[in-house]
Amino acid sequence: MGDSLDVTARLYHTENGVAHDEGETYAVTDRVLAETLRGIGFVSIAGWTDAPPPEAKPATGAPAGTPGTFTPAGCVIPATLAAMTGLAATPATAWTTGQSVVLGDASAASWDGTAWIAGPAA
């Protein structure tokens, strides 16, 4: 423990099980925790140079599911079917009936074993 530091949330997050909204100012009594929160871009500390907020990485893969997900965790979801080009499907064989991923435009896409297609697997 150490001195209390007032921090301002740069984005929604939790700290020791307490939710903090973007723009909220609160006290952190553990300096190491405050520095960690600042270092990963969750908070600003008055008088300190801000670390940039974490940037989402582009999607590199799409595991099948109902619906499936995108990898890596926290990545940018492809906006459209055209944006799926180059993403690795898991499994690489045709997805089974009903499996798909939900795209940024709320449409679905699935893998037919050779290409991404619109809608859930038939």
PDB file of C-alpha atoms in Angstrom, residues 1-73:
ATOM      1  CA  MET A   1       0.000   0.000   0.000  1.00  0.00           C
ATOM      2  CA  GLY A   2       1.020   3.589  -0.361  1.00  0.00           C
ATOM      3  CA  ASP A   3      -0.348   7.033  -1.000  1.00  0.00           C
ATOM      4  CA  SER A   4      -3.821   7.348  -2.463  1.00  0.00           C
ATOM      5  CA  LEU A   5      -3.907   8.570  -6.058  1.00  0.00           C
ATOM      6  CA  ASP A   6      -6.929  10.111  -7.754  1.00  0.00           C
ATOM      7  CA  VAL A   7      -7.390   8.593 -11.186  1.00  0.00           C
ATOM      8  CA  THR A   8      -9.880   9.199 -13.994  1.00  0.00           C
ATOM      9  CA  ALA A   9     -11.243   6.236 -15.943  1.00  0.00           C
ATOM     10  CA  ARG A  10     -10.383   6.503 -19.656  1.00  0.00           C
ATOM     11  CA  LEU A  11     -12.734   3.638 -20.483  1.00  0.00           C
ATOM     12  CA  TYR A  12     -15.151   1.376 -18.626  1.00  0.00           C
ATOM     13  CA  HIS A  13     -13.326  -1.152 -16.434  1.00  0.00           C
ATOM     14  CA  THR A  14     -13.387  -2.828 -13.052  1.00  0.00           C
ATOM     15  CA  GLU A  15     -10.868  -2.390 -10.256  1.00  0.00           C
ATOM     16  CA  ASN A  16     -10.932  -4.786  -7.299  1.00  0.00           C
ATOM     17  CA  GLY A  17     -14.448  -5.850  -8.316  1.00  0.00           C
ATOM     18  CA  VAL A  18     -15.841  -2.297  -8.541  1.00  0.00           C
ATOM     19  CA  ALA A  19     -17.109  -1.034 -11.913  1.00  0.00           C
ATOM     20  CA  HIS A  20     -15.890   2.380 -13.100  1.00  0.00           C
ATOM     21  CA  ASP A  21     -17.480   4.287 -15.990  1.00  0.00           C
ATOM     22  CA  GLU A  22     -15.512   6.313 -18.537  1.00  0.00           C
ATOM     23  CA  GLY A  23     -14.799   9.777 -17.101  1.00  0.00           C
ATOM     24  CA  GLU A  24     -15.324   8.718 -13.476  1.00  0.00           C
ATOM     25  CA  THR A  25     -12.725   9.938 -10.958  1.00  0.00           C
ATOM     26  CA  TYR A  26     -11.913   7.645  -8.037  1.00  0.00           C
ATOM     27  CA  ALA A  27      -9.112   7.010  -5.527  1.00  0.00           C
ATOM     28  CA  VAL A  28      -6.711   4.083  -5.770  1.00  0.00           C
ATOM     29  CA  THR A  29      -4.823   3.400  -2.540  1.00  0.00           C
ATOM     30  CA  ASP A  30      -2.292   0.999  -4.077  1.00  0.00           C
ATOM     31  CA  ARG A  31       0.231   2.986  -6.129  1.00  0.00           C
ATOM     32  CA  VAL A  32       1.394  -0.082  -8.055  1.00  0.00           C
ATOM     33  CA  LEU A  33      -2.199  -0.841  -9.052  1.00  0.00           C
ATOM     34  CA  ALA A  34      -2.716   2.796 -10.105  1.00  0.00           C
ATOM     35  CA  GLU A  35       0.443   2.680 -12.233  1.00  0.00           C
ATOM     36  CA  THR A  36      -0.663  -0.632 -13.767  1.00  0.00           C
ATOM     37  CA  LEU A  37      -4.117   0.738 -14.605  1.00  0.00           C
ATOM     38  CA  ARG A  38      -2.451   3.774 -16.180  1.00  0.00           C
ATOM     39  CA  GLY A  39       0.084   1.644 -18.066  1.00  0.00           C
ATOM     40  CA  ILE A  40      -2.600  -0.422 -19.765  1.00  0.00           C
ATOM     41  CA  GLY A  41      -4.538   2.706 -20.673  1.00  0.00           C
ATOM     42  CA  PHE A  42      -7.485   2.276 -18.300  1.00  0.00           C
ATOM     43  CA  VAL A  43      -6.964   5.495 -16.301  1.00  0.00           C
ATOM     44  CA  SER A  44      -5.354   8.917 -16.403  1.00  0.00           C
ATOM     45  CA  ILE A  45      -3.508  10.349 -13.421  1.00  0.00           C
ATOM     46  CA  ALA A  46      -3.404  14.145 -13.156  1.00  0.00           C
ATOM     47  CA  GLY A  47       0.087  15.448 -13.886  1.00  0.00           C
ATOM     48  CA  TRP A  48       1.260  12.218 -15.543  1.00  0.00           C
ATOM     49  CA  THR A  49       1.678  11.721 -19.280  1.00  0.00           C
ATOM     50  CA  ASP A  50      -1.075   9.381 -20.411  1.00  0.00           C
ATOM     51  CA  ALA A  51      -0.358   6.012 -21.897  1.00  0.00           C
ATOM     52  CA  PRO A  52      -2.319   5.480 -25.129  1.00  0.00           C
ATOM     53  CA  PRO A  53      -5.495   3.407 -24.777  1.00  0.00           C
ATOM     54  CA  PRO A  54      -5.129  -0.228 -25.774  1.00  0.00           C
ATOM     55  CA  GLU A  55      -5.748  -0.747 -29.466  1.00  0.00           C
ATOM     56  CA  ALA A  56      -7.793  -3.661 -30.707  1.00  0.00           C
ATOM     57  CA  LYS A  57      -5.951  -5.902 -33.132  1.00  0.00           C
ATOM     58  CA  PRO A  58      -7.500  -7.042 -36.410  1.00  0.00           C
ATOM     59  CA  ALA A  59      -9.127 -10.472 -36.461  1.00  0.00           C
ATOM     60  CA  THR A  60      -6.912 -13.283 -37.743  1.00  0.00           C
ATOM     61  CA  GLY A  61      -9.215 -16.253 -37.328  1.00  0.00           C
ATOM     62  CA  ALA A  62     -12.760 -17.440 -36.782  1.00  0.00           C
ATOM     63  CA  PRO A  63     -13.527 -20.612 -34.832  1.00  0.00           C
ATOM     64  CA  ALA A  64     -16.903 -22.164 -35.730  1.00  0.00           C
ATOM     65  CA  GLY A  65     -19.812 -21.993 -33.294  1.00  0.00           C
ATOM     66  CA  THR A  66     -23.447 -21.016 -32.948  1.00  0.00           C
ATOM     67  CA  PRO A  67     -22.360 -18.288 -33.158  1.00  0.00           C
ATOM     68  CA  GLY A  68     -18.617 -18.618 -33.427  1.00  0.00           C
ATOM     69  CA  THR A  69     -16.041 -16.091 -32.296  1.00  0.00           C
ATOM     70  CA  PHE A  70     -13.080 -14.218 -33.690  1.00  0.00           C
ATOM     71  CA  THR A  71      -9.448 -14.430 -32.651  1.00  0.00           C
ATOM     72  CA  PRO A  72      -7.462 -12.996 -31.005  1.00  0.00           C
ATOM     73  CA  ALA A  73      -9.693 -12.113 -28.047  1.00  0.00           C
TER      74      ALA A  73
END
